[in-house]
CSV table of C-alpha atoms in Angstrom, one decimal:
chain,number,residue,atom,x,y,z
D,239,UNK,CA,159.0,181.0,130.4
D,240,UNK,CA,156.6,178.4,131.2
D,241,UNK,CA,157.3,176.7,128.5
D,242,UNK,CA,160.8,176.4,129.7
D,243,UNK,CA,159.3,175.6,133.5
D,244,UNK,CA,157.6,172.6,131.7
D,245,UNK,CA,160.5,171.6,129.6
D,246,UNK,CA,162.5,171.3,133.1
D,247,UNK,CA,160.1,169.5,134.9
D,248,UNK,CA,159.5,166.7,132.0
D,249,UNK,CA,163.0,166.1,131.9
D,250,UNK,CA,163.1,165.9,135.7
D,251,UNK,CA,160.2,163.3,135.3
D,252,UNK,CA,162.0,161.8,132.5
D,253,UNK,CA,165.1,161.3,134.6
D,254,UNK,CA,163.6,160.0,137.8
D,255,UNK,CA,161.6,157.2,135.6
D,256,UNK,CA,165.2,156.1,134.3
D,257,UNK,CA,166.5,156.3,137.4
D,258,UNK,CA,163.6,153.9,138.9
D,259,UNK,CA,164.1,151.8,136.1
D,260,UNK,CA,167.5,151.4,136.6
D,261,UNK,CA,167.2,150.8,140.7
D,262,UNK,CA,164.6,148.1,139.7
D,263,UNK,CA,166.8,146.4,137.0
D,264,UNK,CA,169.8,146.5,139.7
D,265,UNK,CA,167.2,144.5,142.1
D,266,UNK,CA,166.1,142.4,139.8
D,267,UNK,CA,169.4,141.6,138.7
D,268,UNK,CA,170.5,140.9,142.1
D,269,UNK,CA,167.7,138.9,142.9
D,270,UNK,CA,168.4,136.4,139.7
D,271,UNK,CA,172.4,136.5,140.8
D,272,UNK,CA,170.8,135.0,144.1
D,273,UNK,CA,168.5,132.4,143.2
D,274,UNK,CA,171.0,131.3,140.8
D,275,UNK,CA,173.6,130.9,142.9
D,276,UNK,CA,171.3,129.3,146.0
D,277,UNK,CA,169.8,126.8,143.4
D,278,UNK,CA,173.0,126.0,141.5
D,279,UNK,CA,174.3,125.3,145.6
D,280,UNK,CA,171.9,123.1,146.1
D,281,UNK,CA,172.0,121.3,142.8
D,282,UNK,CA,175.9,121.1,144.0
D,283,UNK,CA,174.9,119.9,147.1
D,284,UNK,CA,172.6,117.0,145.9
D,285,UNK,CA,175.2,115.8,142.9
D,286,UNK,CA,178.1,115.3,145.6
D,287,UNK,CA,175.7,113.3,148.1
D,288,UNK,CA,174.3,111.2,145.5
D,289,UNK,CA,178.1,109.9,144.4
D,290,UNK,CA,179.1,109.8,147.8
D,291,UNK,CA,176.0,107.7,147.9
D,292,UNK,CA,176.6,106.0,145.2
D,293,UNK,CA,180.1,104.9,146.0
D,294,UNK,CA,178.6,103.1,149.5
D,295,UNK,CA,176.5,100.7,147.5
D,296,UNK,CA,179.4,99.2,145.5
D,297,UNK,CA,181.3,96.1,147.2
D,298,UNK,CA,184.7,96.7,147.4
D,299,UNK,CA,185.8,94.4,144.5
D,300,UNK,CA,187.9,95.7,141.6
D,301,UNK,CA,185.3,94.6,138.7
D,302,UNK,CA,188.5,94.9,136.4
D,303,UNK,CA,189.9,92.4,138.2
D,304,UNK,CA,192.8,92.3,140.4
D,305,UNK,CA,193.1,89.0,142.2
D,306,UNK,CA,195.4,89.9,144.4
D,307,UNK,CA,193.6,92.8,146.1
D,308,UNK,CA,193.1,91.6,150.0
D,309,UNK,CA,189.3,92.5,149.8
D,310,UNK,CA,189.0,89.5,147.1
D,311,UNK,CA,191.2,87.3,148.6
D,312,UNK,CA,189.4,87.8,152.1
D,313,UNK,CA,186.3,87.1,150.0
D,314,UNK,CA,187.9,83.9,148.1
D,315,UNK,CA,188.8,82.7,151.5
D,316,UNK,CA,185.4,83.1,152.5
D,317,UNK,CA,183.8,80.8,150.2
D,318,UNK,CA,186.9,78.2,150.3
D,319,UNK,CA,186.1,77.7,154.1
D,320,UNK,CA,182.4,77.2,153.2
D,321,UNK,CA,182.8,74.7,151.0
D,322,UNK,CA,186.2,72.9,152.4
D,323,UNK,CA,185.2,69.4,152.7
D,324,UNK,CA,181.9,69.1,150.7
D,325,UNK,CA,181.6,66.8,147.9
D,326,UNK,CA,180.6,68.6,144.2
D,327,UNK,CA,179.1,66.9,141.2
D,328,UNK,CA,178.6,69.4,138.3
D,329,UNK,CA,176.1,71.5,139.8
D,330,UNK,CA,175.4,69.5,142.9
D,331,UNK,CA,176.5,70.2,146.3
D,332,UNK,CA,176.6,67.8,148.7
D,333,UNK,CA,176.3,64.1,149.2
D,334,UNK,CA,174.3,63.3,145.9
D,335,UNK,CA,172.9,60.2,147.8
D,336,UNK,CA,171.5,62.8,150.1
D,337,UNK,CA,167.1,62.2,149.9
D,338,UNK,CA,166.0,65.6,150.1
D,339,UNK,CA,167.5,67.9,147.2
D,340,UNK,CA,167.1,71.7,147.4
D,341,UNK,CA,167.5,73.2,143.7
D,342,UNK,CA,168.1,76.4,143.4
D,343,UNK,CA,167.1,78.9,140.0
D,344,UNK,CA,169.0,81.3,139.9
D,345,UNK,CA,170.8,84.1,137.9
D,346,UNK,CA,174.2,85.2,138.6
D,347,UNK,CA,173.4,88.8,138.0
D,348,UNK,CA,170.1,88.7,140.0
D,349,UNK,CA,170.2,90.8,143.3
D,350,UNK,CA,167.1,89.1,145.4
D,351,UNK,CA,169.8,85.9,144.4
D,352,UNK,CA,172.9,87.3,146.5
D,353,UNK,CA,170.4,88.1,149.3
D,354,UNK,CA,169.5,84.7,149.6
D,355,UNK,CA,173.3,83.8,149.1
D,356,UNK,CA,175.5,86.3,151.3
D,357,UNK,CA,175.6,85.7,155.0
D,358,UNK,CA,174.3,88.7,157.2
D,359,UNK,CA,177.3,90.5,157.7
D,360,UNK,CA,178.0,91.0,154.1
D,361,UNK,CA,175.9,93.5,151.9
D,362,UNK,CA,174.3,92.5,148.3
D,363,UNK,CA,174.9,94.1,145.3
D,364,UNK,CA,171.3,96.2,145.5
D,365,UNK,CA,172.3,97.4,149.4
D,366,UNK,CA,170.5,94.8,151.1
D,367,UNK,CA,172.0,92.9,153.6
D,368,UNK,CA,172.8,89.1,153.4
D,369,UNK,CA,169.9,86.8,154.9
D,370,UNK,CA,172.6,83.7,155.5
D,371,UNK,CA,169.8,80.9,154.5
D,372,UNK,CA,171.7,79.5,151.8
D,373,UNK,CA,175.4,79.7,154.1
D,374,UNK,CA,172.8,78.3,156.8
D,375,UNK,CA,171.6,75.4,154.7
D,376,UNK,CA,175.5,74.8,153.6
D,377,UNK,CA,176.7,74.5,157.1
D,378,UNK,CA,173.9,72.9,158.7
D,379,UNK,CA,172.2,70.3,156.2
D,380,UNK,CA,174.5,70.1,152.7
D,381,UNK,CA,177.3,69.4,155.2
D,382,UNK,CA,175.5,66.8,157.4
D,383,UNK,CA,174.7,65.1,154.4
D,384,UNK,CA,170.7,65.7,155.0
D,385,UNK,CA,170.5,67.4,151.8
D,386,UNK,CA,172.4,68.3,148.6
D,387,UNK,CA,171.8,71.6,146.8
D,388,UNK,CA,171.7,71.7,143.1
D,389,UNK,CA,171.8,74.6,140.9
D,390,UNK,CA,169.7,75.7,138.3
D,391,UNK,CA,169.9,78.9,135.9
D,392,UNK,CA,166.9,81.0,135.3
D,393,UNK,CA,167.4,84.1,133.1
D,394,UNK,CA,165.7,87.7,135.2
D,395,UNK,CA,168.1,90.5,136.0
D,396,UNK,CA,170.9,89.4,133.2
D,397,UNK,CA,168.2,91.1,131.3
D,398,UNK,CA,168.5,94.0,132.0
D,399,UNK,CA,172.5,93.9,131.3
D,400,UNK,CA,173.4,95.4,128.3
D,401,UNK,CA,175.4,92.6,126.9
D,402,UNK,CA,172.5,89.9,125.6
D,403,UNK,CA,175.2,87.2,125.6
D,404,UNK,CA,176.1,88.2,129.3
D,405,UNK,CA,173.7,85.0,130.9
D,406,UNK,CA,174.4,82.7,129.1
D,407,UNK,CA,178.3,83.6,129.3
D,408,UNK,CA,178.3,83.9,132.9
D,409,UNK,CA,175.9,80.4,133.7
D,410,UNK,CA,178.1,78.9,131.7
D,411,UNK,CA,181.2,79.6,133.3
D,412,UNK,CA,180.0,78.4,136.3
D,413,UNK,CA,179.5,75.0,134.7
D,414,UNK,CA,182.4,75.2,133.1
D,415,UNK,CA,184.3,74.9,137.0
D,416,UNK,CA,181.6,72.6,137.6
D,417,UNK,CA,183.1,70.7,135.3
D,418,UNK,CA,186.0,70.3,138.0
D,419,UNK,CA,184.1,70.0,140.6
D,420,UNK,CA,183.8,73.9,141.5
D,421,UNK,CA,180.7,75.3,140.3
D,422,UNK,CA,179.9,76.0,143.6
D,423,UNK,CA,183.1,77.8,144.5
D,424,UNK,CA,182.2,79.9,141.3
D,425,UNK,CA,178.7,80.7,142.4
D,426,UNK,CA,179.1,81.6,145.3
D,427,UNK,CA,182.7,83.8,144.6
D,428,UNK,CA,180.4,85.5,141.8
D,429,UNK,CA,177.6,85.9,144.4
D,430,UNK,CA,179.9,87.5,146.9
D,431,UNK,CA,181.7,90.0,144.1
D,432,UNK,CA,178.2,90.9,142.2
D,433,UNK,CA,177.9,94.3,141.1
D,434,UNK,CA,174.6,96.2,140.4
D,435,UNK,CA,172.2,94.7,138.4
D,436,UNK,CA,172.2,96.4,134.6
D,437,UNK,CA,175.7,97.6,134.6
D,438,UNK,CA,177.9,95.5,131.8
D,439,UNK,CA,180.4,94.2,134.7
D,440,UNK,CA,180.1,91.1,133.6
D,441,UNK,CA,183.2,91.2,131.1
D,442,UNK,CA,185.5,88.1,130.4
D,443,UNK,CA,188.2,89.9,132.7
D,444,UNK,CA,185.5,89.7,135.2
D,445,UNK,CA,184.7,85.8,134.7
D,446,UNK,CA,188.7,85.2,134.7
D,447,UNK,CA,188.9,87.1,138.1
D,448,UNK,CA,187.0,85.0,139.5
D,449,UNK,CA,188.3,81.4,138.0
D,450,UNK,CA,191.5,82.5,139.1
D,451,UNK,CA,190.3,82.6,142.7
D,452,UNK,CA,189.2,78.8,143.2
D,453,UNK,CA,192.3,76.9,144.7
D,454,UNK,CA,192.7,73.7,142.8
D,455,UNK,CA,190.4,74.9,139.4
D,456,UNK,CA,192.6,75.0,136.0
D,457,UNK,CA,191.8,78.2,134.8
D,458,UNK,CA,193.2,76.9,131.1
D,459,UNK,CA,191.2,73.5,131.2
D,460,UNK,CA,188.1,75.9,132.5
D,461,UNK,CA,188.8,78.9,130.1
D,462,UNK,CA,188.5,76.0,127.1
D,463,UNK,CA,185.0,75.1,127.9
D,464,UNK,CA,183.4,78.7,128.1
D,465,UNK,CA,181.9,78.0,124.8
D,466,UNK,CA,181.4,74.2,125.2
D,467,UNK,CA,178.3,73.7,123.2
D,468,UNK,CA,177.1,71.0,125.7
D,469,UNK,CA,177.3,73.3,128.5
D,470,UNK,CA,175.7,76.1,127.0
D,471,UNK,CA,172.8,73.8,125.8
D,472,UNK,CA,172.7,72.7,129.7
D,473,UNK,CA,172.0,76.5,130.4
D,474,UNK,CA,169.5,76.6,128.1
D,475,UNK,CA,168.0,73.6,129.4
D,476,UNK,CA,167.6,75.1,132.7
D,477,UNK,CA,165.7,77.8,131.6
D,478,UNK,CA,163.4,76.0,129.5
D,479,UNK,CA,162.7,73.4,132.6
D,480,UNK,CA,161.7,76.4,135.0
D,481,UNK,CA,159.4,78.3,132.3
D,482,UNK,CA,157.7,75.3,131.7
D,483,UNK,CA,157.0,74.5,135.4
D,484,UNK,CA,156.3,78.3,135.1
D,485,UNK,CA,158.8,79.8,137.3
D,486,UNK,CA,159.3,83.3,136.6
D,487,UNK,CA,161.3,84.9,139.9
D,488,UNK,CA,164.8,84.1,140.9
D,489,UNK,CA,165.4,82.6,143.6
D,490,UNK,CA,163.2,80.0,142.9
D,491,UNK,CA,163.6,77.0,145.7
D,492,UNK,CA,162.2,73.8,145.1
D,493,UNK,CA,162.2,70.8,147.8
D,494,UNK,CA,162.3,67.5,146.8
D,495,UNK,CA,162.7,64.7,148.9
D,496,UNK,CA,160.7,61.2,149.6
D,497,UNK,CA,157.3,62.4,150.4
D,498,UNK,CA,157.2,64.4,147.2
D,499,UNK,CA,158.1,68.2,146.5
D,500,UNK,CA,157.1,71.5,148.6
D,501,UNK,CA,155.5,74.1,146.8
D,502,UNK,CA,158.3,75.9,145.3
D,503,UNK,CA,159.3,79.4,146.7
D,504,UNK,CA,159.5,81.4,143.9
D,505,UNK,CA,160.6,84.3,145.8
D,506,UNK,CA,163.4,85.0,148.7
D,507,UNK,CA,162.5,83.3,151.2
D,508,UNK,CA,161.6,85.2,154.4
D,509,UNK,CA,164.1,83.2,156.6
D,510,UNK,CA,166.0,79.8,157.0
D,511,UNK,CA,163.1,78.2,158.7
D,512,UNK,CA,160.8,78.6,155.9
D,513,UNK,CA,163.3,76.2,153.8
D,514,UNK,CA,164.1,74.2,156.7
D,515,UNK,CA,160.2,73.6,157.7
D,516,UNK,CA,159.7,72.6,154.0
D,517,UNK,CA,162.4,69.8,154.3
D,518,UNK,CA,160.9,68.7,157.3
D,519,UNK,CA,157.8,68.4,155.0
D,520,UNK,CA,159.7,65.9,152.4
D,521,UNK,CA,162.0,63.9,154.2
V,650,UNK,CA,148.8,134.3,151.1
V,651,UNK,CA,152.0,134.5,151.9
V,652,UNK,CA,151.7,134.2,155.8
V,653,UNK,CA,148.7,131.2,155.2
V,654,UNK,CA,151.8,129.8,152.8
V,655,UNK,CA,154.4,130.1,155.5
V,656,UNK,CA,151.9,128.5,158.2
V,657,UNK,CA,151.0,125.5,155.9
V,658,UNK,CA,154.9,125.4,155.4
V,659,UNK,CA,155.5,125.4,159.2
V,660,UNK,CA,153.1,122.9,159.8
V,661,UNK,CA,154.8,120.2,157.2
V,662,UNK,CA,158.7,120.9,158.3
V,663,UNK,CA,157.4,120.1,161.8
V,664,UNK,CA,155.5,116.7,160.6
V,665,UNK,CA,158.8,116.5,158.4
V,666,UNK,CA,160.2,116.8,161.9
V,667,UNK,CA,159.0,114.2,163.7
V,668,UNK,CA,159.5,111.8,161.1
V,669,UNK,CA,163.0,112.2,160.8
V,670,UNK,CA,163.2,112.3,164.5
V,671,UNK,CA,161.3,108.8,164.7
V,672,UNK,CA,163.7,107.2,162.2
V,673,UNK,CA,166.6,108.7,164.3
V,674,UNK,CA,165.4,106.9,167.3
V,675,UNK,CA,165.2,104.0,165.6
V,676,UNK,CA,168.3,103.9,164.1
V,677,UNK,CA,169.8,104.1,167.5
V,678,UNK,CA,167.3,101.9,169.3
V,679,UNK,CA,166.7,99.1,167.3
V,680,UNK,CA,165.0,98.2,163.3
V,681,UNK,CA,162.9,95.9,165.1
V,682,UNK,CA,161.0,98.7,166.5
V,683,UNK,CA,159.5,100.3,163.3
V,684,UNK,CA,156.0,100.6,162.8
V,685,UNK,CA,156.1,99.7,159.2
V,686,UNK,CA,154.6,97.2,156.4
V,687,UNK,CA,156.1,94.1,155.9
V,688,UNK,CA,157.0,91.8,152.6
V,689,UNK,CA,158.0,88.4,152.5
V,690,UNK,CA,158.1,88.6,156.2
V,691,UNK,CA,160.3,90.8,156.2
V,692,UNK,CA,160.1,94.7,157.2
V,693,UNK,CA,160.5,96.9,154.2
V,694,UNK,CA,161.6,99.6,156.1
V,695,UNK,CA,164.1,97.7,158.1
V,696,UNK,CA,165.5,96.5,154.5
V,697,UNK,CA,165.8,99.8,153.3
V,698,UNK,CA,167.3,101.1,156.8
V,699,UNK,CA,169.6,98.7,157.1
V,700,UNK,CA,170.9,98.8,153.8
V,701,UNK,CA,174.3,100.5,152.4
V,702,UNK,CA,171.9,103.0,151.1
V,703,UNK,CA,170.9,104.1,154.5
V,704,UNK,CA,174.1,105.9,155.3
V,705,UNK,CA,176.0,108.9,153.5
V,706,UNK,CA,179.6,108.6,154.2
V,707,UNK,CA,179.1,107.0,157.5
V,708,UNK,CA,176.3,109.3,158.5
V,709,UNK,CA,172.6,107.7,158.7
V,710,UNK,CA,170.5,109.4,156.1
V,711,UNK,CA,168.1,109.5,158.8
V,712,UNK,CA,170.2,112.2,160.8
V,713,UNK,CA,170.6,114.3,157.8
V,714,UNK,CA,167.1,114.5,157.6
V,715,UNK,CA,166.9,115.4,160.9
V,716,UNK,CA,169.3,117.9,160.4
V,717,UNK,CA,167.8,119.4,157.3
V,718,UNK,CA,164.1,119.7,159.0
V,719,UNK,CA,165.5,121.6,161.2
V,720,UNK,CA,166.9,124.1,159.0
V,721,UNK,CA,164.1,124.2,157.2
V,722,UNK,CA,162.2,125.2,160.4
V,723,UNK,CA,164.7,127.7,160.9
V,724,UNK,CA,164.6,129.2,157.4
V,725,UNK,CA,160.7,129.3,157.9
V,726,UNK,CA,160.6,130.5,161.5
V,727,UNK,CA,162.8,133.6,160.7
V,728,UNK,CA,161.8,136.6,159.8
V,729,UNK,CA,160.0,136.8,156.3
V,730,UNK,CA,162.5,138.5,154.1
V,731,UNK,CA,164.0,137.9,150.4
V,732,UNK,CA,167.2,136.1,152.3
V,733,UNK,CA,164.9,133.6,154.3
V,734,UNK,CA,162.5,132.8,151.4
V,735,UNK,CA,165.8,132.0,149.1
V,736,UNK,CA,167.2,129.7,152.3
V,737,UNK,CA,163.6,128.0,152.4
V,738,UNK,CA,163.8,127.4,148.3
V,739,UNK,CA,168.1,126.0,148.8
V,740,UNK,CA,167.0,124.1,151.4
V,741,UNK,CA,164.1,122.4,149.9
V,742,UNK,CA,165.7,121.9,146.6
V,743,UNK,CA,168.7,119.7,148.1
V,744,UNK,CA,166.3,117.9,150.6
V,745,UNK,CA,163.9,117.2,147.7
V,746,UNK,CA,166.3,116.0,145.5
V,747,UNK,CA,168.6,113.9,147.6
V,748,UNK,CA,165.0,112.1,149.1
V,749,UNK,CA,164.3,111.9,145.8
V,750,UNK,CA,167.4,109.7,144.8
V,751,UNK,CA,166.7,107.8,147.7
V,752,UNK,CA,163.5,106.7,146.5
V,753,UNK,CA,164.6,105.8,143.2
V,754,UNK,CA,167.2,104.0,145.2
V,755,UNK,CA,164.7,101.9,147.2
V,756,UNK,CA,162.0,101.3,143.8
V,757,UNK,CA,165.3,99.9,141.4
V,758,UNK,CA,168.0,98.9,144.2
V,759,UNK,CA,166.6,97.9,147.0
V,760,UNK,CA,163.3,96.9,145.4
V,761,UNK,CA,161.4,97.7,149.1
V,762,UNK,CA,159.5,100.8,150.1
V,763,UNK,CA,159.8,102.3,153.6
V,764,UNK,CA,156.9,104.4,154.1
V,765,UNK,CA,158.0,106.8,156.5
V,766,UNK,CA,160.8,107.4,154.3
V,767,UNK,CA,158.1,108.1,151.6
V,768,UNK,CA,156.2,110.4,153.5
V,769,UNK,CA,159.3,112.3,154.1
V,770,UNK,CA,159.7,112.2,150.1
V,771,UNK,CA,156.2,113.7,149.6
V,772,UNK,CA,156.5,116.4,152.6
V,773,UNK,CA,159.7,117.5,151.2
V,774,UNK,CA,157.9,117.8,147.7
V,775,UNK,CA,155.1,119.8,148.7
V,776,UNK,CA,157.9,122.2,150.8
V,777,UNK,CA,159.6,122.9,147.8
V,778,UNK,CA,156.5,123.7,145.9
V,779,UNK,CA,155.8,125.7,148.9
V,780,UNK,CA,159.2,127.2,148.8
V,781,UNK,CA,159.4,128.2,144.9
V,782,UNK,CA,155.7,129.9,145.1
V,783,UNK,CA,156.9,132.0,148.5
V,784,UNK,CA,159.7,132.8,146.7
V,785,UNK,CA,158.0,133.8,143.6
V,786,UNK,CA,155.1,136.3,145.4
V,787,UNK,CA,157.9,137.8,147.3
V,788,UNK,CA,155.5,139.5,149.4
V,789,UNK,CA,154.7,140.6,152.0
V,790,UNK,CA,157.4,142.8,152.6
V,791,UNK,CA,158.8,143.1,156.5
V,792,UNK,CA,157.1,145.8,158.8
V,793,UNK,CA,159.7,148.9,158.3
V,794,UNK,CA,161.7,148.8,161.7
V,795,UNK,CA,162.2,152.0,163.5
V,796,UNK,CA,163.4,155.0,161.7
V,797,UNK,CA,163.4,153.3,158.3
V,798,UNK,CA,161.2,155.2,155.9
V,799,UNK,CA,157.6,155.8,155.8
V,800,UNK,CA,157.3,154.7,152.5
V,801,UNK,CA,157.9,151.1,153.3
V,802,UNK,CA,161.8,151.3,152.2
V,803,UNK,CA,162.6,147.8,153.7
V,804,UNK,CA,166.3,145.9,154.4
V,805,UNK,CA,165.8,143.5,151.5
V,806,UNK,CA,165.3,146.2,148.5
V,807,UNK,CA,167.3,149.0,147.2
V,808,UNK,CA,166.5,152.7,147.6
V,809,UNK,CA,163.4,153.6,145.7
V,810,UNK,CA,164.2,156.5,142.6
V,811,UNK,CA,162.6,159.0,144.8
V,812,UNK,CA,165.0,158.5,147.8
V,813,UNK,CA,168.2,158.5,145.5
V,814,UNK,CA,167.0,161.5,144.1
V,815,UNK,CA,165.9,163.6,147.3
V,816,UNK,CA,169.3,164.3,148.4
V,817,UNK,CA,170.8,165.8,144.9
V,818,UNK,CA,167.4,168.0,144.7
């Protein structure tokens, strides 16, 4: 009879342990159903703010190219008004009698670059806004005929694109308008149209865009010099010039002019005075 | 451990707080008004909060963080059950990892540092630490309200074997 008393109360014991165990398994099951799902929210959450993100720091240009889309045309506008009027000579802006010259190394791809280029109401590539010196310096001294800018290619963010052959297509596309006395229309249209630095947008489509935005440019006559041997030895030229005066940063600004050369800004430059007091300094 | 947790936890998302509210202001009032470091002349912060970066879908990143303090605070302030530890932890996580995106943003994008928008970063860190070791100890449980069970039965936890048992014995 005890026996039997014992019997019942082991199984009593046995069945309030699986019951326990199975109360604590629900909880514990419930708990994880939780956690996942608040985490797996929040991961949600973070993915979807990140693209909208994202999406904000792209300009609105088509980088497959559509030439006709009214953002590009608005920008194509843009730089045509800028440069309406101003003499071009290869890769010189501006009266190329002019005393003080303001050479510019850059890289098409380079970020810090479309800072210095884009006026303040447009954004760079990277999210920064424009700083307007270089549309400054257009309006006010390339277009007075106190100075004439001349650019230069320096290889720095192309680097990080992964096509190697990207620089030295791109710098020398922009001689290749040059050669029609546009490289300045296609700096400043590629400028205005950059896209992140790293991302491969630099295609042939991409280059073909924009040579098909310059009023007056030949795209054929332009499109047949892309692998002019000259040109491309020109490039390479560049970049061998600014190593050896051991610039490394892009924009590099150097000031020439009759009472010698500034010390080179081998950075952006923090405003339009900075440039303007150094060709004050040279003239 | 818990409640010195929670305090410490408190203490951030209001420092959190008023950072977010500062950068708010700002915003509103003028970049020219930031207390920050400057390169090449030029404020880092007011790079990085006037660039495209500095807005989500129209919507200054600086509000959000307001906004998301706040919750946090809420989440913190409540009482501590399971449901307010996991809100801490969601919260945390998408605060954490959106600030976190943002700073990559402003080291490889922007290529300029805001500090107050790094402090936010490492306050936001620290909270979710905060909030995943809360939610791990679990405890303490909530004082049993009125009528609830002696044996500490709270509202975030099922029936103990005992209890579900009583009534069929």
């Amino acid at each position: 009879m005890a026996s039997r008393t014992k019997q019942k109360e082991e199984a009593r014991a046995r069945r309030l342990a699986e019951e326990q165990a199975k109360v604590e398994q629900t909880r514990r099951n419930r708990r994880l159903q939780m956690l996942g799902g608040v985490v797996i929210a929040a991961i949600v959450v973070v993915v979807v703010a990140v693209i909208v993100s994202s999406g904000g720091g792209k300009k609105p240009f088509n980088p497959v190219g559509h030439s006709n889309s009214k953002t590009s045309s608005r920008i194509a506008r843009g730089v045509t008004s800028l440069l309406a009027g101003i003499p071009q000579h290869g890769n010189t802006l501006g009266n190329p009698n002019a005393k003080v010259t303001v050479t510019e190394y850059g890289d098409l791809e380079c970020s810090i670059c479309d800072e210095f280029a884009l006026s303040s109401s447009q954004h760079a590539s990277n999210g920064s806004p424009g700083t307007g010196i270089e549309d400054a310096l257009i309006k006010n001294d390339v277009r007075s005929g106190k100075i004439k800018l001349v650019y230069r290619s320096l290889e720095t963010a192309s680097g990080s694109n992964p096509d190697p052959k990207a620089f030295l297509n791109q710098q020398t596309a922009a001689l290749a308008a040059g050669l029609q006395g546009k490289e300045w229309n296609y700096v400043e249209l590629f400028y205005a149209q950059q896209q992140p630095e790293g991302t491969g947008y630099v295609t042939p489509v991409f280059l073909n865009t924009l040579a098909a935005e310059i009023p007056g440019l030949s795209t054929s006559a332009w499109s047949s010099h892309l692998k002019d041997a000259t040109l491309q030895a020109q490039v390479k030229a560049d970049v061998q010039q600014a190593v050896a005066k051991g610039y490394s940063a892009t924009p590099t600004i150097v000031v020439t002019g009759p009472k010698g050369e500034a010390n080179p800004i081998q950075s952006l430059p923090s405003s339009y005075a900075q440039v303007e007091s150094e060709i004050q300094q040279v003239s | 451990m818990s409640s010195t947790l929670r305090r410490v936890m408190i203490a951030l998302a209001v420092i959190g707080l008023g950072v977010a509210t500062y950068l708010t202001v700002v915003h509103y009032v003028g970049f020219q008004a930031l207390a920050c470091g400057s390169g090449n002349g030029v404020s880092s912060c007011q790079t990085v909060q006037s660039s495209v970066w500095s807005e989500l879908a129209g919507i200054p990143v600086a509000d959000l963080g307001l906004i998301g303090y706040v919750l946090i605070l809420g989440s913190l302030l409540a009482p501590d059950r399971e449901e307010s530890r996991i809100a801490t932890l969601g919260l945390t996580i998408v605060g954490f990892g959106f600030s976190a995106y943002l700073t990559y943003r402003e080291l490889h994008s922007i290529h300029a540092i805001c500090e107050w928008c790094l402090s936010s970063a490492v306050i936001l860190t620290v909270l979710l630490i905060g909030a995943i070791t809360r939610y791990l100890l679990g405890d303490p449980r909530p004082v049993a309200p009125a009528g609830a069970p002696a044996n500490g039965a709270s509202p975030d936890r099922g029936p103990t074997a005992a209890e579900l048992a009583q009534p069929r014995a």
